[in-house]
Short mmCIF file of N, CA and C in Angstrom, two decimals:
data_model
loop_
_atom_site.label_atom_id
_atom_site.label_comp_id
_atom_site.label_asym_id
_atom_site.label_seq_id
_atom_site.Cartn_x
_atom_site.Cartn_y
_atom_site.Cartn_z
N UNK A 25 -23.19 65.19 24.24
CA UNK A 25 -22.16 66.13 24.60
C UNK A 25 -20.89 65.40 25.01
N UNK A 26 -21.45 64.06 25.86
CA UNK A 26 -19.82 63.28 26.16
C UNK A 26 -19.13 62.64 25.12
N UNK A 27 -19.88 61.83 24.33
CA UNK A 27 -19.33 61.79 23.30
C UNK A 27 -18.86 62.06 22.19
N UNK A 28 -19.36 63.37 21.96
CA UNK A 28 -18.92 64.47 21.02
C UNK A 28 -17.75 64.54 21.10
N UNK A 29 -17.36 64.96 22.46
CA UNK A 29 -16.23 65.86 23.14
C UNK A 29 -14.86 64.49 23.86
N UNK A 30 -15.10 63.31 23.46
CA UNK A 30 -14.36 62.69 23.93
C UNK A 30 -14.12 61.95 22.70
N UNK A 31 -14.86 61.74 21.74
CA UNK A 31 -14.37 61.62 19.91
C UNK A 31 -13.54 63.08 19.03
N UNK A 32 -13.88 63.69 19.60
CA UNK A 32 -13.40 65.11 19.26
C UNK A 32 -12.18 64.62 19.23
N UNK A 33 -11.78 65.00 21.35
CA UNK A 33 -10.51 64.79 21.64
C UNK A 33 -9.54 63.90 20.86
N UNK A 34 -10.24 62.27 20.79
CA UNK A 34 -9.68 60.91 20.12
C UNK A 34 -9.16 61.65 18.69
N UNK A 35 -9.89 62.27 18.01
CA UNK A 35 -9.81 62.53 16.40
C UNK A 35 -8.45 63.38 16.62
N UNK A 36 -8.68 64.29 17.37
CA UNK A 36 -7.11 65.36 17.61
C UNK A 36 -6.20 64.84 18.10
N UNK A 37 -6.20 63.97 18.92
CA UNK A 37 -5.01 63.13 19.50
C UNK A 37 -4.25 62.29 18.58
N UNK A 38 -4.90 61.70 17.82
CA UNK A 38 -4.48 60.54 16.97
C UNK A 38 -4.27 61.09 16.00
N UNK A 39 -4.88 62.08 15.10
CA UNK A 39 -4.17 62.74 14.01
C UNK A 39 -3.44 63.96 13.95
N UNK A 40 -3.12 64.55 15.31
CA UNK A 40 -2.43 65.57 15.18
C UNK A 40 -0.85 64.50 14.74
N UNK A 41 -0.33 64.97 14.03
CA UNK A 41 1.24 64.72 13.37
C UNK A 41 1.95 65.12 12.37
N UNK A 42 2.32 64.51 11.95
CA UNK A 42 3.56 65.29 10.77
C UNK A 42 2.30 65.33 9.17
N UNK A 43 2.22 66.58 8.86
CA UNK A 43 3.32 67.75 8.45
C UNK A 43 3.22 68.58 9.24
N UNK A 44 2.17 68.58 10.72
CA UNK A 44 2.66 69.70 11.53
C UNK A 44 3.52 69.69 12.25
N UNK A 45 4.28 70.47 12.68
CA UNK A 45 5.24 70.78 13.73
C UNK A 45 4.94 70.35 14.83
N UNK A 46 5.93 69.98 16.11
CA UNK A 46 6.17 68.63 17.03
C UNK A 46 5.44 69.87 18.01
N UNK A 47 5.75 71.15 18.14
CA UNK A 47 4.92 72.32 18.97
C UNK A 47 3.71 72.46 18.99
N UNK A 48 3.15 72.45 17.26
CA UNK A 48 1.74 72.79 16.90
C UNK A 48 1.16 71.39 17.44
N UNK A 49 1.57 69.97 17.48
CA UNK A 49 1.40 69.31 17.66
C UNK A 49 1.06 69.03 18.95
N UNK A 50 1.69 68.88 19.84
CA UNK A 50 1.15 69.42 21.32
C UNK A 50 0.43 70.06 21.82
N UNK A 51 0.26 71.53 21.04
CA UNK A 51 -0.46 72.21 21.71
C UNK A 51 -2.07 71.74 21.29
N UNK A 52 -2.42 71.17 19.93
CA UNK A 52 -3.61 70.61 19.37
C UNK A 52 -3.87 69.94 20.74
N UNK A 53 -3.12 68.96 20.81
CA UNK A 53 -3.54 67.58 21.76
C UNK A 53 -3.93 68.06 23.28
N UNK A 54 -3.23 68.97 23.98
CA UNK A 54 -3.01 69.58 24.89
C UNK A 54 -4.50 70.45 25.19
N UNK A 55 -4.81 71.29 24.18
CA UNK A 55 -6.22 71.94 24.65
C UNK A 55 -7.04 71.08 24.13
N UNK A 56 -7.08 69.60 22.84
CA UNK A 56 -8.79 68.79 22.86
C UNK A 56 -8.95 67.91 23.94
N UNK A 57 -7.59 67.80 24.83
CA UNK A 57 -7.69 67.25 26.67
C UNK A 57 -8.51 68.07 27.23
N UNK A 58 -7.89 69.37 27.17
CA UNK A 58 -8.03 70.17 28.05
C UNK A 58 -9.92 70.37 28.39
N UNK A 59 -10.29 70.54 26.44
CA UNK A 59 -11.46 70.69 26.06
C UNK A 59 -12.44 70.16 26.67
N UNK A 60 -11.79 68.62 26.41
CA UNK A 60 -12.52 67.30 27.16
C UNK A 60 -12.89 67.35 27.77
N UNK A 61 -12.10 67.88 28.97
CA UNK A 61 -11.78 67.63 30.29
C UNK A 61 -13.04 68.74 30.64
N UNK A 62 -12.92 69.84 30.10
CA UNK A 62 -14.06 70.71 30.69
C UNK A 62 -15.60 70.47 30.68
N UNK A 63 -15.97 69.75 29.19
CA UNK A 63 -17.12 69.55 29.24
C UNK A 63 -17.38 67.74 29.78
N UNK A 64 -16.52 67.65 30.32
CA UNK A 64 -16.88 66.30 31.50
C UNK A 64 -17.03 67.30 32.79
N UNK A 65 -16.43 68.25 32.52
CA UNK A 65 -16.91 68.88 33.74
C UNK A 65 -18.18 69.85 34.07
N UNK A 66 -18.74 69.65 33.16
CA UNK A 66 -19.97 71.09 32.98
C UNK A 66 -21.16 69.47 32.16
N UNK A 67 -20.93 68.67 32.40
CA UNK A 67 -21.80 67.77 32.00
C UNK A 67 -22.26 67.41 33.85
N UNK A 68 -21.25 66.99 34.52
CA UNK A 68 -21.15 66.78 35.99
C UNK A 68 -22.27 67.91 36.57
N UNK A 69 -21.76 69.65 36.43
CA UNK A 69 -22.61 70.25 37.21
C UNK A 69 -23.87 70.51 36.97
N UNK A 70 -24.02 70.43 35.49
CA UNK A 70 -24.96 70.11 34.86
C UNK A 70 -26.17 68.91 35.41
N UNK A 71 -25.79 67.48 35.16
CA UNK A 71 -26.35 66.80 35.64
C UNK A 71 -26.91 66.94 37.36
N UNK A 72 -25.88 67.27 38.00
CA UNK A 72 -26.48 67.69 39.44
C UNK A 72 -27.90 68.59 39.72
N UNK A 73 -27.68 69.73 38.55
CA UNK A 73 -28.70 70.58 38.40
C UNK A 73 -30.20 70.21 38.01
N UNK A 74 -29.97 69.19 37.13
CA UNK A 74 -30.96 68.93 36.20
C UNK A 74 -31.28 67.77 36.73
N UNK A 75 -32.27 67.54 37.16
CA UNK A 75 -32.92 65.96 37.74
C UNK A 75 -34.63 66.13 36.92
N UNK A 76 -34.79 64.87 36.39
CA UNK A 76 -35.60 65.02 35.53
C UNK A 76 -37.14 64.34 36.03
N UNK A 77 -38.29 64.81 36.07
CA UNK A 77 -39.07 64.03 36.76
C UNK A 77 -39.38 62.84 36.01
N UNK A 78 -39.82 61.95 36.98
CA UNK A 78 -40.28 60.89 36.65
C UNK A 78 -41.06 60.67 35.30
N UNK A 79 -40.78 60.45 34.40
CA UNK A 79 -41.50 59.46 33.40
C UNK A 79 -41.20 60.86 31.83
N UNK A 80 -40.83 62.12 32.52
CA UNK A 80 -40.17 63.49 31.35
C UNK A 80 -39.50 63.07 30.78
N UNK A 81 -38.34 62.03 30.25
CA UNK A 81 -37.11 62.07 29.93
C UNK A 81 -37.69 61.19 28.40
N UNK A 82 -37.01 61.72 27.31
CA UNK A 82 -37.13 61.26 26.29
C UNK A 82 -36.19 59.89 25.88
N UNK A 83 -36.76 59.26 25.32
CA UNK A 83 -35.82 58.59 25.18
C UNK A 83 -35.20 58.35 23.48
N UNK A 84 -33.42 58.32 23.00
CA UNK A 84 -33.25 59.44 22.26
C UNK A 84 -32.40 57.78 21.77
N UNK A 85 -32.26 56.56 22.79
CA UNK A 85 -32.16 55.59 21.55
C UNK A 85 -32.98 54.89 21.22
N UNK A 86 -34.06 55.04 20.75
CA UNK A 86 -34.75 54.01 20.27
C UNK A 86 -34.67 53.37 18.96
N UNK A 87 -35.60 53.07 18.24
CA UNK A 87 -35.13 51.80 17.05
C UNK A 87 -34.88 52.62 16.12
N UNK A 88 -34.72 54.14 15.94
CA UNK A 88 -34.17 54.94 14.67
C UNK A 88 -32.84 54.80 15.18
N UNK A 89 -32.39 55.40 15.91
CA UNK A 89 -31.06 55.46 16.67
C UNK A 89 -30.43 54.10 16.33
N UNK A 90 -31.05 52.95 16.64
CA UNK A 90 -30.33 51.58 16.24
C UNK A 90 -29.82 51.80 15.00
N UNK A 91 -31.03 51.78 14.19
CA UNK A 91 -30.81 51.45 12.81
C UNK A 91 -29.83 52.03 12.16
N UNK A 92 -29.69 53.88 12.42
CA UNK A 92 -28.47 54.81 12.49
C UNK A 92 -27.14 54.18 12.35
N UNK A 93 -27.02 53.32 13.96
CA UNK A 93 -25.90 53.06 14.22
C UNK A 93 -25.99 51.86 14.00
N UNK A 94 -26.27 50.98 13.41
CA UNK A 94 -26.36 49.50 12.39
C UNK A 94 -25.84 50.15 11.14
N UNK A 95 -26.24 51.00 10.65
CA UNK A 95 -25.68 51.52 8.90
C UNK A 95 -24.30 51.92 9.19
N UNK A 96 -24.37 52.80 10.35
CA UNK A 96 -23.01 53.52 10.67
C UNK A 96 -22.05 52.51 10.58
N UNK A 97 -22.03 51.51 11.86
CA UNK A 97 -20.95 50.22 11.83
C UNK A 97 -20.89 49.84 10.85
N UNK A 98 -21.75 49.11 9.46
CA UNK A 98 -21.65 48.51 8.41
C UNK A 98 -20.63 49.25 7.47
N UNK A 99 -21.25 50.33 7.52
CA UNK A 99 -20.46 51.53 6.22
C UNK A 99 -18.79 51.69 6.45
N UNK A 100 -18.85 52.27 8.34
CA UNK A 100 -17.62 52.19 8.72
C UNK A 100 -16.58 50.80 8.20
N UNK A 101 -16.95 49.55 8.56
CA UNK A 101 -16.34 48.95 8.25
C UNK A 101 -16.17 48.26 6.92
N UNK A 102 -17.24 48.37 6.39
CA UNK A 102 -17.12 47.72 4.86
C UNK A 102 -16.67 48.78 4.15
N UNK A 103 -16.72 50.35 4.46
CA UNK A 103 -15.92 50.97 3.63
C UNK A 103 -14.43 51.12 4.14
N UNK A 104 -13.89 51.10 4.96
CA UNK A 104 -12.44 50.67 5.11
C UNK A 104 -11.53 49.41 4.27
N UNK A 105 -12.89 48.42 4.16
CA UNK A 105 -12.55 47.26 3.60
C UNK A 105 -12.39 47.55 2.29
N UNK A 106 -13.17 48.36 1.58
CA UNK A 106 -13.50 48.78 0.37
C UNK A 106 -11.66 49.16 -0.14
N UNK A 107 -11.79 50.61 0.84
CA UNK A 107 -10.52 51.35 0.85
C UNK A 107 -9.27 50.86 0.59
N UNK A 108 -9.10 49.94 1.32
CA UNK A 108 -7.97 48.64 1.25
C UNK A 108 -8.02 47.45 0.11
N UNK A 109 -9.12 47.26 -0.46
CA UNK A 109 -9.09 46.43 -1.58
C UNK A 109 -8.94 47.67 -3.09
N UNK A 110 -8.75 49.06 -2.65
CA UNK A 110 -8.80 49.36 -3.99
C UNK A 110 -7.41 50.52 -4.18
N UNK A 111 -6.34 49.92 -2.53
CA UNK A 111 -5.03 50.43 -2.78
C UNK A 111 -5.05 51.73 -2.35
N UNK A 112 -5.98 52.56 -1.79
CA UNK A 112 -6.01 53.93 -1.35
C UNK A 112 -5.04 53.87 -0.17
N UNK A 113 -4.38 55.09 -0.01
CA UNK A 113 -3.24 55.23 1.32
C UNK A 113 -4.27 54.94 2.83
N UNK A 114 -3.12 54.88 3.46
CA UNK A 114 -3.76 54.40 4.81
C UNK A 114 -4.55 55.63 5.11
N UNK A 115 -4.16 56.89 4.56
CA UNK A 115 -5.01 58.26 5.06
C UNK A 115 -6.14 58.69 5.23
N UNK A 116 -6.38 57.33 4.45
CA UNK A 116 -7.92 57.54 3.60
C UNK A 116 -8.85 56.86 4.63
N UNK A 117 -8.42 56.22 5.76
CA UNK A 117 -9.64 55.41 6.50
C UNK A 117 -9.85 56.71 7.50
N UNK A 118 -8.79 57.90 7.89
CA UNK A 118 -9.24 58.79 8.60
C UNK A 118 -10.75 59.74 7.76
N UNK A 119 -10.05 60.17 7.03
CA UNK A 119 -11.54 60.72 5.65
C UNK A 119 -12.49 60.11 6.35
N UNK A 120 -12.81 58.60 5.81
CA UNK A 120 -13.57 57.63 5.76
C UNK A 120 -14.51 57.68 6.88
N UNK A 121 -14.07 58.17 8.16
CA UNK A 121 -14.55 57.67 9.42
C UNK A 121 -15.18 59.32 9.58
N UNK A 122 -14.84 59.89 9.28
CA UNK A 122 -15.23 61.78 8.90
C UNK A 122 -16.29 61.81 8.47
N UNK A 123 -16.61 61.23 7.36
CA UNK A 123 -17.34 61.09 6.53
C UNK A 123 -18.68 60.68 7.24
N UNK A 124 -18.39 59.15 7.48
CA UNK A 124 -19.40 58.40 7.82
C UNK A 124 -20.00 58.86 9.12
N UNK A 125 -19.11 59.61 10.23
CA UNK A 125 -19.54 59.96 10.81
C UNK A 125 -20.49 61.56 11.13
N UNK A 126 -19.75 61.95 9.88
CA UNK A 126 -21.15 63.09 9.85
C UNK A 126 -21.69 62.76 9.41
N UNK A 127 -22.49 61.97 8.64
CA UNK A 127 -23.39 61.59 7.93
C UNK A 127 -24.58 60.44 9.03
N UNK A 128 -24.01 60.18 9.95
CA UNK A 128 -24.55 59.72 10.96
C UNK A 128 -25.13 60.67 11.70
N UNK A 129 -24.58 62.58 11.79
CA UNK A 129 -25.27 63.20 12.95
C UNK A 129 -26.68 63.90 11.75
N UNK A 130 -26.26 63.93 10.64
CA UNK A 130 -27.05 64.26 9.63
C UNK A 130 -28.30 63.70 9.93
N UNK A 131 -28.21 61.91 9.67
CA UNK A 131 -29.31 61.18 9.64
C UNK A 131 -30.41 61.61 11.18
N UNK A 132 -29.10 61.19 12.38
CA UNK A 132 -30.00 61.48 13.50
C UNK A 132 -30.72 62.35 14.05
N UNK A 133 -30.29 63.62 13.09
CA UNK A 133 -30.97 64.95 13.59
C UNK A 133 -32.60 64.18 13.03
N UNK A 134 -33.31 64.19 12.28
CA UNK A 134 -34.51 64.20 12.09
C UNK A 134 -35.28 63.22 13.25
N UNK A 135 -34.59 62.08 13.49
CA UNK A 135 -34.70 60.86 14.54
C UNK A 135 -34.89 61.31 16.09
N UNK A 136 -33.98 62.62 16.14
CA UNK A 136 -34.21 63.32 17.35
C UNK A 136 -34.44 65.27 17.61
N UNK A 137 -35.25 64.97 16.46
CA UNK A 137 -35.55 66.33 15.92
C UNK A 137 -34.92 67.43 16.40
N UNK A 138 -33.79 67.38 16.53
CA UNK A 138 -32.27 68.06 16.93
C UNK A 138 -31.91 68.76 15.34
N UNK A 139 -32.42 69.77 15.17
CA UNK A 139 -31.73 70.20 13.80
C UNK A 139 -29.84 70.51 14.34
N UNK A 140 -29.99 70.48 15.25
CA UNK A 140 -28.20 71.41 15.61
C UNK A 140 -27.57 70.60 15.58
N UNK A 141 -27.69 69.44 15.65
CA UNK A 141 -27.13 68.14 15.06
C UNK A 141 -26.60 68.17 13.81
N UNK A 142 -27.04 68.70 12.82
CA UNK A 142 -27.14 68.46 11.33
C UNK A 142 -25.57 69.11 10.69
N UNK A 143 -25.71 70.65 11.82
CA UNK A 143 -24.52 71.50 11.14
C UNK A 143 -23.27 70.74 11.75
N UNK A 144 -22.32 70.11 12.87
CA UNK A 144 -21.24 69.76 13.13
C UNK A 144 -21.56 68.86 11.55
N UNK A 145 -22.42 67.75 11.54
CA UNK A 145 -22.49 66.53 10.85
C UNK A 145 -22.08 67.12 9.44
N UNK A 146 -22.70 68.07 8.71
CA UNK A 146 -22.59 68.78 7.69
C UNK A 146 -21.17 68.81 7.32
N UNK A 147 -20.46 69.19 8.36
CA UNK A 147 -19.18 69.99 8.10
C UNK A 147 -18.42 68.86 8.34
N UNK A 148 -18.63 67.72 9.15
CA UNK A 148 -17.37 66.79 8.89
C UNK A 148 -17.45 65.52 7.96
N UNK A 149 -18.81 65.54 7.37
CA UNK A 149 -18.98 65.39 6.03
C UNK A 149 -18.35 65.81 4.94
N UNK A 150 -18.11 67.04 4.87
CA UNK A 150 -17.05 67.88 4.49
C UNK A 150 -15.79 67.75 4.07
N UNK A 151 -15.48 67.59 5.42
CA UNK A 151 -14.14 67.11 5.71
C UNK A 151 -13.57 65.73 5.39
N UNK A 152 -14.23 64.92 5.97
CA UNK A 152 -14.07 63.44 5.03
C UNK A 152 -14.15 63.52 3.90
N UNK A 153 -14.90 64.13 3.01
CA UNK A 153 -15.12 64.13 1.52
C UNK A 153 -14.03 64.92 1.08
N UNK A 154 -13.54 65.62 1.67
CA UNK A 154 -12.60 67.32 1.54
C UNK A 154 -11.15 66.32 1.37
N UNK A 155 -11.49 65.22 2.23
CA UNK A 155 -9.49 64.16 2.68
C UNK A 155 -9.51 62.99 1.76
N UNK A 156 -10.74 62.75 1.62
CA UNK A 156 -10.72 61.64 0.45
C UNK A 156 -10.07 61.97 -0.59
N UNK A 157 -10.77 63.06 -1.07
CA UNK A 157 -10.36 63.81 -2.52
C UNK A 157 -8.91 64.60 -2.05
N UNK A 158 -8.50 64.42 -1.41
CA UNK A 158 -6.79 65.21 -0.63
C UNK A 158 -5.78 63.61 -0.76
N UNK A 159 -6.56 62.36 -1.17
CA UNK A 159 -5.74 60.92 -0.73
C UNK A 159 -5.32 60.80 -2.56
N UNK A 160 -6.06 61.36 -3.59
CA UNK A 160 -5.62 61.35 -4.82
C UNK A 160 -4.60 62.21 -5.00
N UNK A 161 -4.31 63.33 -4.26
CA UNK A 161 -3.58 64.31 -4.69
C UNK A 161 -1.69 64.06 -3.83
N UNK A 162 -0.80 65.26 -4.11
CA UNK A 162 0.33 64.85 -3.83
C UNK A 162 0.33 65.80 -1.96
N UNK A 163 -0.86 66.11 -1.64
CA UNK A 163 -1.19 66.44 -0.41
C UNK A 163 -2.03 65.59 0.13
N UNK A 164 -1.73 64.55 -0.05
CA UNK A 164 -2.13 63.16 1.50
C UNK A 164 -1.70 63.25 2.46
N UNK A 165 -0.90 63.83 2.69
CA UNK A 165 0.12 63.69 4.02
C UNK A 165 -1.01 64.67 5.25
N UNK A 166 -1.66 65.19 4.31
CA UNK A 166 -2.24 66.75 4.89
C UNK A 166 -3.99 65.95 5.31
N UNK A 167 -4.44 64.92 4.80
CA UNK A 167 -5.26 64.19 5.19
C UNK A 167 -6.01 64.26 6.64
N UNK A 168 -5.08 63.23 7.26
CA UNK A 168 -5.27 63.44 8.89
C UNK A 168 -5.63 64.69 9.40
N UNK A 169 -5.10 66.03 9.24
CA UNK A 169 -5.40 67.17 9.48
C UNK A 169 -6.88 67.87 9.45
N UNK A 170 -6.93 67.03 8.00
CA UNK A 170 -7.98 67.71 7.30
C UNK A 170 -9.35 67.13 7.86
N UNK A 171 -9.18 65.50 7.63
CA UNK A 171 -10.20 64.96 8.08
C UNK A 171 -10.39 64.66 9.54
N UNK A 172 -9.18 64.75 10.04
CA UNK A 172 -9.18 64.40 11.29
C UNK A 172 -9.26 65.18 12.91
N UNK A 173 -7.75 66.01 12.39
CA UNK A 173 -7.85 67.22 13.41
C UNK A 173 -9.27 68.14 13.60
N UNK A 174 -9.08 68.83 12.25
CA UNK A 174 -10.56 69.43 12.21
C UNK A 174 -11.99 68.91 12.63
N UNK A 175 -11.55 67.45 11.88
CA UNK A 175 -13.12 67.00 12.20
C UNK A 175 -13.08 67.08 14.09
N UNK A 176 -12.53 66.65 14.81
CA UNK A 176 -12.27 66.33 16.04
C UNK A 176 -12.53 68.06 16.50
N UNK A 177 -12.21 68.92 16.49
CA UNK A 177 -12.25 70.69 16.52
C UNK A 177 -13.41 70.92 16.46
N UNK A 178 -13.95 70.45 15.41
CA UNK A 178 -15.73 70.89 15.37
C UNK A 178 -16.41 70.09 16.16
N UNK A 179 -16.11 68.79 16.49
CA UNK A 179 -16.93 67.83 17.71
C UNK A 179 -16.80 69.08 18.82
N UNK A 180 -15.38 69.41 18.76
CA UNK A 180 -14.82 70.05 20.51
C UNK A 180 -15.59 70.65 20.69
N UNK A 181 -15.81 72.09 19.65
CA UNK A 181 -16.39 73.31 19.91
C UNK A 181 -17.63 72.76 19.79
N UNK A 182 -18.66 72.25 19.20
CA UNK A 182 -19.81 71.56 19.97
C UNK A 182 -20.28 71.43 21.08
N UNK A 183 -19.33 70.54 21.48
CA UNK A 183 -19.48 69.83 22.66
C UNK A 183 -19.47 70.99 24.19
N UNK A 184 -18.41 71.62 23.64
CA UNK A 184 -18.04 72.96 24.38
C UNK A 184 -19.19 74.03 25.02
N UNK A 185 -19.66 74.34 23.87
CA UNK A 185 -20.32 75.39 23.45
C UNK A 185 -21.98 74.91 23.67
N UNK A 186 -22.30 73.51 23.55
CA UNK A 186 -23.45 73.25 24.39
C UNK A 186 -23.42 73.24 25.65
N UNK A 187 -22.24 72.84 26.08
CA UNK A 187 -22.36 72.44 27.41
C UNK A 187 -21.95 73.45 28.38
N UNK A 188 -21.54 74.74 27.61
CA UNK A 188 -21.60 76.25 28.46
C UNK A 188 -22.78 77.06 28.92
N UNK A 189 -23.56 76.59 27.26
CA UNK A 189 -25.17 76.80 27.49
C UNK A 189 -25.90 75.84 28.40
N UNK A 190 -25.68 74.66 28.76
CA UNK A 190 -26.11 74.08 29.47
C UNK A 190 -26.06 74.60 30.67
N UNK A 191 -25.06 74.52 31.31
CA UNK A 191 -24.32 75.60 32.72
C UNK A 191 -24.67 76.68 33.05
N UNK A 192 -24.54 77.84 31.75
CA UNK A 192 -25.18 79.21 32.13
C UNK A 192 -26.79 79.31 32.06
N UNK A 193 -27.43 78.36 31.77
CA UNK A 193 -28.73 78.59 31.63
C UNK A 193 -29.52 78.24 33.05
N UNK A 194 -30.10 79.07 33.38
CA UNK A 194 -30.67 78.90 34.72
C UNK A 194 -32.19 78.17 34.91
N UNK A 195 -31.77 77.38 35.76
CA UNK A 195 -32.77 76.19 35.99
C UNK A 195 -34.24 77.42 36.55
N UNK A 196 -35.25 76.66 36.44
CA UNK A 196 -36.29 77.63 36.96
C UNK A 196 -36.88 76.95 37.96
N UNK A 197 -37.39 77.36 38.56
CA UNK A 197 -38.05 76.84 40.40
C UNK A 197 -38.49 75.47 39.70
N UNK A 198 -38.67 74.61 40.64
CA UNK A 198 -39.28 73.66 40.87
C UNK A 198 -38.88 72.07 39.85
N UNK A 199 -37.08 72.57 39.65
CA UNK A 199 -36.66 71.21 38.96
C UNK A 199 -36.10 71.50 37.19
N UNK A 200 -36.89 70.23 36.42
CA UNK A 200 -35.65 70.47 35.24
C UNK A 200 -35.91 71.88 34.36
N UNK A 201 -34.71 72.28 33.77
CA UNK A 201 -34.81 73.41 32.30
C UNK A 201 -35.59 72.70 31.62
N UNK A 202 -36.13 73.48 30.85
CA UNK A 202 -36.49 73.93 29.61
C UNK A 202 -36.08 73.46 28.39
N UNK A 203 -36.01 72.67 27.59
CA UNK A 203 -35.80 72.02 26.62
C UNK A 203 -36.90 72.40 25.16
#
């Protein structure tokens, strides 16, 4: 949820820009803070709530999770490298990182048998693939938006939207929810 919602934010911050307007532009950046900011805050009351007994707690990196994020780093960076040896606009490493990174929540859903994982991942899969194919056309400029803003929007509302359910869901006598 923290990192959802604090890559979210990063993705909207950094690609909100031109061709949108210097207004629309602000206001993007202004509520994936704002966003942020809330589910650091409902992660906080959250955690207070939820104390987990001794030896319950799953543990959600283990050696699938590595391996995940061993492919992830590789891809990330050797496909940027790729990108740049074959003359694509700079637009294209935002795509790129869209891409790879849904395709990372894709993989991990089965690893942490989290199917709800799968749909953000799905969709900014999407989107990277959606900006790649936007870096051939005479709408690159629209890239960042595509792959970026958005992708960062669907982290938000994620991140958001679990962590409301987290909050409103009421703990039951004697310690952690329900999972």
């Amino acid at each position: 949820m923290l990192i959802g919602a604090i890559f979210g934010a990063v993705f909207v911050v950094v690609n909100a820009q031109s061709p949108l307007n210097a207004v629309t532009v602000n206001l993007l950046r202004a509520a994936a803070c704002l966003a942020a900011a809330s589910v650091i805050a409902m992660w906080f009351a959250t955690a207070r709530r939820e104390r987990p007994a001794a030896g319950s707690q799953r543990n959600m990196f283990g050696r699938g999770y590595l391996i995940v994020v061993a492919a992830e780093a590789i891809l990330l960076f050797g496909g940027l490298r790729v990108l740049a040896a074959l003359g694509r606009p700079e637009q294209a490493n935002v795509a790129w990182v869209a891409l790879v990174v849904g395709v990372h929540f894709i993989a991990l859903a089965p690893i942490w048998k989290d199917w709800g994982i799968a749909v953000p991942g799905v969709v900014l899969t999407l989107l990277g693939a959606g900006g790649l194919v936007l870096t051939w056309t005479a709408a690159v400029a629209w890239v960042p938006f595509v792959s970026g803003v958005l992708s960062g929007v669907m982290l938000l509302i994620g991140a958001v939207s679990f962590g409301w359910r987290a909050v409103t869901t009421r703990t039951p006598q004697g310690g952690a929810s329900p999972r």
